[in-house]
Tab-separated table of C-alpha atoms and ligand atoms in Angstrom:
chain	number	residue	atom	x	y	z
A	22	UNK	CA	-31.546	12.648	113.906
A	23	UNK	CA	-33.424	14.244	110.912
A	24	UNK	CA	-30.814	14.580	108.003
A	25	UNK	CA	-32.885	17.748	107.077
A	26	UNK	CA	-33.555	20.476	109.745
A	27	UNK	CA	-37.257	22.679	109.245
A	28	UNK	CA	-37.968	25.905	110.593
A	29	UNK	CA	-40.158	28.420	109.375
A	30	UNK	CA	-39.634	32.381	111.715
A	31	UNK	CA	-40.380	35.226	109.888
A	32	UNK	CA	-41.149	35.036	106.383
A	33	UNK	CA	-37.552	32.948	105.876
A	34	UNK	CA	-38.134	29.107	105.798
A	35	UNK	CA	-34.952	27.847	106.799
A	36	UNK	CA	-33.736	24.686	105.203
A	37	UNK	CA	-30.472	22.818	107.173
A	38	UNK	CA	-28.605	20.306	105.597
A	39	UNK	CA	-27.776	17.742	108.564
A	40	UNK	CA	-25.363	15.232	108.376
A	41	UNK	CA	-22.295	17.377	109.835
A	42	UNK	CA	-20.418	13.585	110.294
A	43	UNK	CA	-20.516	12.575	106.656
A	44	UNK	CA	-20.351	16.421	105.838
A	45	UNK	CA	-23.935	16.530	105.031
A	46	UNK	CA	-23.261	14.298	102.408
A	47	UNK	CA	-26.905	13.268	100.521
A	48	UNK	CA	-28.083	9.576	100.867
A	49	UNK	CA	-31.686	9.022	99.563
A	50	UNK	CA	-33.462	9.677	102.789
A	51	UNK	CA	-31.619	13.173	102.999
A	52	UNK	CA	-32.353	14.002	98.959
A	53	UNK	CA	-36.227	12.916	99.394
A	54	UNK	CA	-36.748	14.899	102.459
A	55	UNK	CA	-34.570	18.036	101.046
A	56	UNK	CA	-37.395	17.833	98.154
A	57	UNK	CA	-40.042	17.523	100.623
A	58	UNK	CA	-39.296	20.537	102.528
A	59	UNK	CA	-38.571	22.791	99.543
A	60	UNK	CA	-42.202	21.974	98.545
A	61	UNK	CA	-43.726	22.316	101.755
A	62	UNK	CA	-41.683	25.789	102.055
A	63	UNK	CA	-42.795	26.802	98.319
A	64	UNK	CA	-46.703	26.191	99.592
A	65	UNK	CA	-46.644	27.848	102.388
A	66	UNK	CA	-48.006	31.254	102.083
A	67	UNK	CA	-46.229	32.546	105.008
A	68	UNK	CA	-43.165	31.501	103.677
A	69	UNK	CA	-41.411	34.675	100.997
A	70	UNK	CA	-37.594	33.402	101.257
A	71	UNK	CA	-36.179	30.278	101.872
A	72	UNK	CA	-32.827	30.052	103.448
A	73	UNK	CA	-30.355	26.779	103.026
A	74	UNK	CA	-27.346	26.600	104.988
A	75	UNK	CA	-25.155	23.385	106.424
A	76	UNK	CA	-24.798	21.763	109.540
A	77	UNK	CA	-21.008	21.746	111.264
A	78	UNK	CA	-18.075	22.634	109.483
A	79	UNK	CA	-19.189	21.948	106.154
A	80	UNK	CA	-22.009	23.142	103.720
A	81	UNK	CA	-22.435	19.661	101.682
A	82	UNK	CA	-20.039	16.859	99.585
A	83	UNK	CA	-22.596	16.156	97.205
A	84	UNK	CA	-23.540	12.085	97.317
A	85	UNK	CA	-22.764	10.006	99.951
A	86	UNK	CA	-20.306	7.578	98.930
A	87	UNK	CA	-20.586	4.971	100.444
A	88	UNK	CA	-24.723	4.591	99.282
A	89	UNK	CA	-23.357	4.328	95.762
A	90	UNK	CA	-21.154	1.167	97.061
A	91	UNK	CA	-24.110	-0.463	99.061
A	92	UNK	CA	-25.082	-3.387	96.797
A	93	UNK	CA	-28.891	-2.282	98.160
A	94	UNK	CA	-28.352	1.279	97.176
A	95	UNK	CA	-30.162	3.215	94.741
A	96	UNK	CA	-28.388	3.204	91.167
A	97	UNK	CA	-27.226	6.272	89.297
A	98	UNK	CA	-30.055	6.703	87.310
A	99	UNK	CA	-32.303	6.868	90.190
A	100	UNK	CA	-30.312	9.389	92.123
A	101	UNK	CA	-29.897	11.726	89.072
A	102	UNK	CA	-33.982	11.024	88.469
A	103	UNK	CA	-35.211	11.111	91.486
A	104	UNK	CA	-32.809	13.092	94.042
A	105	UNK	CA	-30.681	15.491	92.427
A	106	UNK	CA	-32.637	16.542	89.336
A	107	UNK	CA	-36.106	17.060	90.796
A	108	UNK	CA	-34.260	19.090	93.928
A	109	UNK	CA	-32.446	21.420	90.985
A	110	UNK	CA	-35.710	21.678	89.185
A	111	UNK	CA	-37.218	22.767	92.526
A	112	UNK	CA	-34.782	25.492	93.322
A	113	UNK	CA	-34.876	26.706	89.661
A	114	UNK	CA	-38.773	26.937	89.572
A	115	UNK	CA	-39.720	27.957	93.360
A	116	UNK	CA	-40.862	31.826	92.602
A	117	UNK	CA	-39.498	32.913	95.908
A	118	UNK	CA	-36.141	33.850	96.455
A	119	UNK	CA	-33.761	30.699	97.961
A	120	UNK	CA	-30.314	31.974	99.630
A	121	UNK	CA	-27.232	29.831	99.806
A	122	UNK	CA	-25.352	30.414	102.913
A	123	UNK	CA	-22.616	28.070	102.004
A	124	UNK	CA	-20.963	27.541	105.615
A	125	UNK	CA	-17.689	24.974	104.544
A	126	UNK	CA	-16.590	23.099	101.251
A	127	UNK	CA	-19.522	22.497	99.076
A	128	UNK	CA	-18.315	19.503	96.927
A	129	UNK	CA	-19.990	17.732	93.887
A	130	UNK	CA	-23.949	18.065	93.833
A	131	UNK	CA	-23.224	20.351	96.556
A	132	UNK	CA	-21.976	22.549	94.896
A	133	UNK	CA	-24.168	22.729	92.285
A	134	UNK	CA	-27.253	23.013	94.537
A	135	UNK	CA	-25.346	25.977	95.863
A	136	UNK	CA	-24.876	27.452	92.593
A	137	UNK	CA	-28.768	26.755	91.060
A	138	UNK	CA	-29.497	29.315	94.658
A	139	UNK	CA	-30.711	33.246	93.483
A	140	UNK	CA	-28.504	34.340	96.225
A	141	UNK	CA	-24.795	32.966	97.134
A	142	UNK	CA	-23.362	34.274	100.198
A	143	UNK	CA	-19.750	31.817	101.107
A	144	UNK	CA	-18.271	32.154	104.754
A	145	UNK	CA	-14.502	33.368	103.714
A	146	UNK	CA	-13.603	29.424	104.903
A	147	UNK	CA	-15.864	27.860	102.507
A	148	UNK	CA	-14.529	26.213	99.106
A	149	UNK	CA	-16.362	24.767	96.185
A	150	UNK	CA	-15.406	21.954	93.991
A	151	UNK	CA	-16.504	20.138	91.121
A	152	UNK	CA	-15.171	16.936	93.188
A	153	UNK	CA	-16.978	14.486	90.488
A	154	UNK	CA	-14.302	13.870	87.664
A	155	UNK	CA	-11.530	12.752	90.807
A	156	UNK	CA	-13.948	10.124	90.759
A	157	UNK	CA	-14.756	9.371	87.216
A	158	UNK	CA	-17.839	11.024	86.719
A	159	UNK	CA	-19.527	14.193	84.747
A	160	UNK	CA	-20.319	17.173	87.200
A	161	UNK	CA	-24.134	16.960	87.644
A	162	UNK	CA	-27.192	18.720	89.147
A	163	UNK	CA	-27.193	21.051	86.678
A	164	UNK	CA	-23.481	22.008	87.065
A	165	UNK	CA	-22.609	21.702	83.438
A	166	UNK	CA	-25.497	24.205	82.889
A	167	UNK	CA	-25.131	26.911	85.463
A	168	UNK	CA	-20.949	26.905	85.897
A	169	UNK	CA	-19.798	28.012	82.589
A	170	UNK	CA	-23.192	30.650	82.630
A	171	UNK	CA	-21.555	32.071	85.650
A	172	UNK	CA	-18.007	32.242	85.286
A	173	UNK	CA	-17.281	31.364	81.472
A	174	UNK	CA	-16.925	28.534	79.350
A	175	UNK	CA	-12.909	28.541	79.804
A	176	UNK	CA	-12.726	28.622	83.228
A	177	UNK	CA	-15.710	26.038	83.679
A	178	UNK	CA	-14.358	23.721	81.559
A	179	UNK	CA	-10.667	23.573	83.643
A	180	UNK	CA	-12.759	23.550	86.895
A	181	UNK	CA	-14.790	20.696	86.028
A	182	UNK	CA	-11.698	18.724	84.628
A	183	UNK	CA	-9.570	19.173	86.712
A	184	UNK	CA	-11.128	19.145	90.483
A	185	UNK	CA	-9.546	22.122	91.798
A	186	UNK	CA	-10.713	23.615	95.359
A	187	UNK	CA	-11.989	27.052	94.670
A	188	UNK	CA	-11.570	29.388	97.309
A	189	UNK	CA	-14.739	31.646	98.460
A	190	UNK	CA	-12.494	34.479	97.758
A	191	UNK	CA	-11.374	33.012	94.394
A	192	UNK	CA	-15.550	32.237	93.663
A	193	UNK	CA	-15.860	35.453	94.516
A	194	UNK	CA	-13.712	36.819	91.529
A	195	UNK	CA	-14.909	34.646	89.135
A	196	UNK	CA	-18.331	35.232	89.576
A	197	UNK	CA	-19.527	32.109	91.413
A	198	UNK	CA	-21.046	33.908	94.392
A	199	UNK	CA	-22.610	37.013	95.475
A	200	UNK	CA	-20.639	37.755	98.834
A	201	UNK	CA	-17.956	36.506	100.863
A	202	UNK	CA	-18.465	36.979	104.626
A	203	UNK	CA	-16.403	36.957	107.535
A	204	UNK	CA	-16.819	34.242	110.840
A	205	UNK	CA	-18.265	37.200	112.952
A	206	UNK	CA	-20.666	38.240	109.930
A	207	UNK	CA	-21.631	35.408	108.459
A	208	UNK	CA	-25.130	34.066	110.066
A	209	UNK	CA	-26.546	37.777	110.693
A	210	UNK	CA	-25.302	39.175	107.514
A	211	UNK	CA	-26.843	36.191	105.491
A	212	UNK	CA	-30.016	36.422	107.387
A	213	UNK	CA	-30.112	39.918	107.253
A	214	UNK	CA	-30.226	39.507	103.161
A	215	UNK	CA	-33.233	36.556	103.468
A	216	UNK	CA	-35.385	38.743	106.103
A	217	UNK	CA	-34.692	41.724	103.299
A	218	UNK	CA	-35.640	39.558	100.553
A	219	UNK	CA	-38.687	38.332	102.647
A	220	UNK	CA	-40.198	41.726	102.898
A	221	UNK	CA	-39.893	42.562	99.225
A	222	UNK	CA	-42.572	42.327	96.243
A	223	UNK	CA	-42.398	38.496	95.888
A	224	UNK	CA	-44.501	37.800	93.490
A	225	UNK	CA	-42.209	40.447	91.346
A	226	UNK	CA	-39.319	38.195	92.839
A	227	UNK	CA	-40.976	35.375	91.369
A	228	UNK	CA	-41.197	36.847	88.120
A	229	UNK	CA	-37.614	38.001	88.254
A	230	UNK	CA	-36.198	34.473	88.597
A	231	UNK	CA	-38.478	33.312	86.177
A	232	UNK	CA	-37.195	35.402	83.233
A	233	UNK	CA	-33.523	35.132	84.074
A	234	UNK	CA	-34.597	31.085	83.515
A	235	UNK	CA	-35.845	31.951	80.425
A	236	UNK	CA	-33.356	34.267	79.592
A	237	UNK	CA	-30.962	31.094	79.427
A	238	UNK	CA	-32.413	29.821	76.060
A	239	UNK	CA	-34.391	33.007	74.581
A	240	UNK	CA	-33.089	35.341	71.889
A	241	UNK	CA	-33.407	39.312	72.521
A	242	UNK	CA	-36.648	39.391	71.121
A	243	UNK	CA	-38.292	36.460	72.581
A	244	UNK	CA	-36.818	37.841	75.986
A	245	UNK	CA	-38.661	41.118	75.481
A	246	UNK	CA	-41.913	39.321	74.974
A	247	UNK	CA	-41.717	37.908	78.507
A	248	UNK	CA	-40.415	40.806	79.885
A	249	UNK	CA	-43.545	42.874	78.432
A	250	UNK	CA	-45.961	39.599	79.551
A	251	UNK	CA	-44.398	39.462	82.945
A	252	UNK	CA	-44.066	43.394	83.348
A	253	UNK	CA	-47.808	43.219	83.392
A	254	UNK	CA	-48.294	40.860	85.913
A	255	UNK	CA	-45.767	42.675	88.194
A	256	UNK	CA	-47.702	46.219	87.498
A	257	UNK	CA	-51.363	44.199	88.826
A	258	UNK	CA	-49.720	43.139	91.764
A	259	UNK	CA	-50.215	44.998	95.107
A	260	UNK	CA	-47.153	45.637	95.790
A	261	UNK	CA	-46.603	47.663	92.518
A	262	UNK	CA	-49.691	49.642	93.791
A	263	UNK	CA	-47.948	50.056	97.566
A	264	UNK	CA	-44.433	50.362	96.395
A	265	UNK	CA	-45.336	53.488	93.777
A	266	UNK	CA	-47.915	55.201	96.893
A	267	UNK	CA	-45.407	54.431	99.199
A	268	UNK	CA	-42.221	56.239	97.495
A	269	UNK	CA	-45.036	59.636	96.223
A	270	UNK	CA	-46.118	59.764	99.715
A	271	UNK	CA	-41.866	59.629	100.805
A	272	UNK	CA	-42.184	56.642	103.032
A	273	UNK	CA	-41.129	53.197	103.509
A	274	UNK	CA	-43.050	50.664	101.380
A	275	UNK	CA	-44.911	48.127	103.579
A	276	UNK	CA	-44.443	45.015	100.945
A	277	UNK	CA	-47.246	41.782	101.370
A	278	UNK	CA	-46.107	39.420	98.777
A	279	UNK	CA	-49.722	39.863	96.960
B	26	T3D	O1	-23.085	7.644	91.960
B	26	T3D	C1	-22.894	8.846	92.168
B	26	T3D	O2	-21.969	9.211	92.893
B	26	T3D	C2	-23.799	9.852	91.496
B	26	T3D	C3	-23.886	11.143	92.132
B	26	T3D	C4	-23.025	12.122	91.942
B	26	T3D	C5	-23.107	13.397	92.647
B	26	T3D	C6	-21.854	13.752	93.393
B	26	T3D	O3	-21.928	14.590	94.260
B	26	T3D	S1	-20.392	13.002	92.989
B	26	T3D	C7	-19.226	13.755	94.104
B	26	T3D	C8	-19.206	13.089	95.427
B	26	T3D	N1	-18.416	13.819	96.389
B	26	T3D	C9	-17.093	13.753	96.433
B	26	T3D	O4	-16.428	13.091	95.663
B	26	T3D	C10	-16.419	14.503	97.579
B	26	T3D	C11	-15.799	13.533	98.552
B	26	T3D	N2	-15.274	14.252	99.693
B	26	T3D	C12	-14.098	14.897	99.647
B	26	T3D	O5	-13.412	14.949	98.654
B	26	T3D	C13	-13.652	15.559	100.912
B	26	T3D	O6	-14.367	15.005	102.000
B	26	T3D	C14	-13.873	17.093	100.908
B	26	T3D	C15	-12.838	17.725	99.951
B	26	T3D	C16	-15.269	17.466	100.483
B	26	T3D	C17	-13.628	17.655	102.324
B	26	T3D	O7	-12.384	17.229	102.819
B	26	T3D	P1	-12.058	17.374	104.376
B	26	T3D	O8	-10.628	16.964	104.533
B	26	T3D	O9	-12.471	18.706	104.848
B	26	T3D	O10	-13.032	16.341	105.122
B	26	T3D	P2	-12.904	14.751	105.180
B	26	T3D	O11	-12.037	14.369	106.321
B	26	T3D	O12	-12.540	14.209	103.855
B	26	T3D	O13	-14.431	14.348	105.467
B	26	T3D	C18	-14.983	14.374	106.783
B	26	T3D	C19	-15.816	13.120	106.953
B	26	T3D	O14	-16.873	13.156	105.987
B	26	T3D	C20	-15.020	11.854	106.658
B	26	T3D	O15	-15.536	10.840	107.470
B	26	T3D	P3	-14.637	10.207	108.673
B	26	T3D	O16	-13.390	9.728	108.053
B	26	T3D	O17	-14.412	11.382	109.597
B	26	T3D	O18	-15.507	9.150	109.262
B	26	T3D	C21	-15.381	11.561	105.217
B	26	T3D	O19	-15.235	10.223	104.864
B	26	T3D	C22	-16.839	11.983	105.187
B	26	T3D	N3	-17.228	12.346	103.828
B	26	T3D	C23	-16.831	13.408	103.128
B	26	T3D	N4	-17.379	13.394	101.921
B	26	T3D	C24	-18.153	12.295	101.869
B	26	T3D	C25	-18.047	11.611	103.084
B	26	T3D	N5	-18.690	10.474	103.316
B	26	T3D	C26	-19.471	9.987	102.325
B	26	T3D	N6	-19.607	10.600	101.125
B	26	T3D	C27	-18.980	11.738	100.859
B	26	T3D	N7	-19.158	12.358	99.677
């Protein structure tokens, strides 16, 4: 069985992480075909939102254990270099919107490839923790980075040290996620966000996430530079064109991406 499922329907690539036994825990084969398909899903012109969700009961634990035992495994510095660092670079610098529908407990890297997503949507059962320093380790895949960005330095810093299981609910309130849906919600809900994002200006999506990454290191004024280079490059865009027509003329804008 693939440890990544593929399907492209409507705009939404759909990315599933597939190893519901090991709770879709990454070995190598899982983090270099993960990689794979985010490329092939960021190339594909069809493609305007890419959707990641979780096999079975749980969304992902982050590594694999027992690969890190296997005498013939890869060693740390290769899976930081070459599985979880390029896939957080990916998400980060894909200019198309990528949904998280975090299904179960997203532990360790899986967490943090949850959190790197534009859009977070938890079922209510779903819990997030920053698993790595029960082991002895420091929380990776950009966690250090993008935790205390989204729910303060404070609460971050207790989170990462101490391990705790964060409720979706409890995410929820601290800023971790954008939504918390019920089981009878959850798929069509989530779905129903990625088709909406799909059918939206996505170049002007693109630029979006790109200057929230930059707003991460810029000062004010450097930040209104790229919003007046970027602004630009929305306003040649044809959906700019289409979505001012479309709202003069009082009807729905019919969005192509271009
Ligand atoms: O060298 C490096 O490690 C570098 C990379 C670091 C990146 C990281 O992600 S470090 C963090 C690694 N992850 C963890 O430490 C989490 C380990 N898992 C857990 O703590 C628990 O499984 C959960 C809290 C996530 C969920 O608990 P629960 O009770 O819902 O499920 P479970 O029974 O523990 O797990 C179900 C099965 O999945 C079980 O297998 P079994 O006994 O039914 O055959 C369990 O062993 C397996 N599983 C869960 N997590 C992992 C795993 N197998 C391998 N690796 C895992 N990470």
């Amino acid at each position: 069985m693939l440890p990544i499922l593929f399907e492209i329907k409507e705009k939404i690539a759909f990315i599933t992480l597939n190893r519901s036994d090991k709770l879709n825990s990454f070995n190598r084969e899982m983090a270099l075909l993960f990689q794979e398909k985010l490329d092939e899903a960021a190339a594909n012109t069809e493609v305007r939102c890419i959707y990641i969700t979780g096999a079975g009961k749980g969304f992902c634990a982050g590594q694999d254990l027992t690969e890190v035992t296997d005498p013939n495994g890869p060693s740390m510095n290769t899976i930081l270099s070459e599985h979880y660092n390029p896939i957080i670079n990916r998400i980060r610098n894909i200019y198309k919107p990528i949904v998280c529908a975090v299904n179960g407990v997203a532990a360790g890297a899986g967490a943090n490839i949850a959190l790197a997503c534009d859009v977070v949507i938890a079922h209510e059962q779903a819990s997030f923790i920053q698993a790595f320093s029960k082991i002895g380790l420091i929380p990776d895949s950009g966690g250090t980075f993008t935790l205390p960005r989204l729910i303060g330095f404070q609460k971050a810093s207790a989170l990462m040290m101490l391990g705790d299981k964060v409720t979706a609910i409890e995410a929820l309130q601290m800023g971790m996620l954008y939504k918390v849906l019920n089981e009878e919600n959850f798929i069509s809900e989530s779905i129903k966000i990625a088709t909406t994002l799909a059918n939206m200006p996505t170049k002007t999506l693109g630029y979006i996430k790109h200057l929230l990454n930059c707003s991460v290191i810029n000062n004010m004024n450097q930040q209104l530079l790229v919003e007046d280079e970027y602004q630009q490059k929305a306003a040649a865009t044809k959906d700019y064109k289409e979505g001012v027509v479309a709202f003069l003329e009082k009807r729905i804008p019919r969005f192509t991406g271009e």
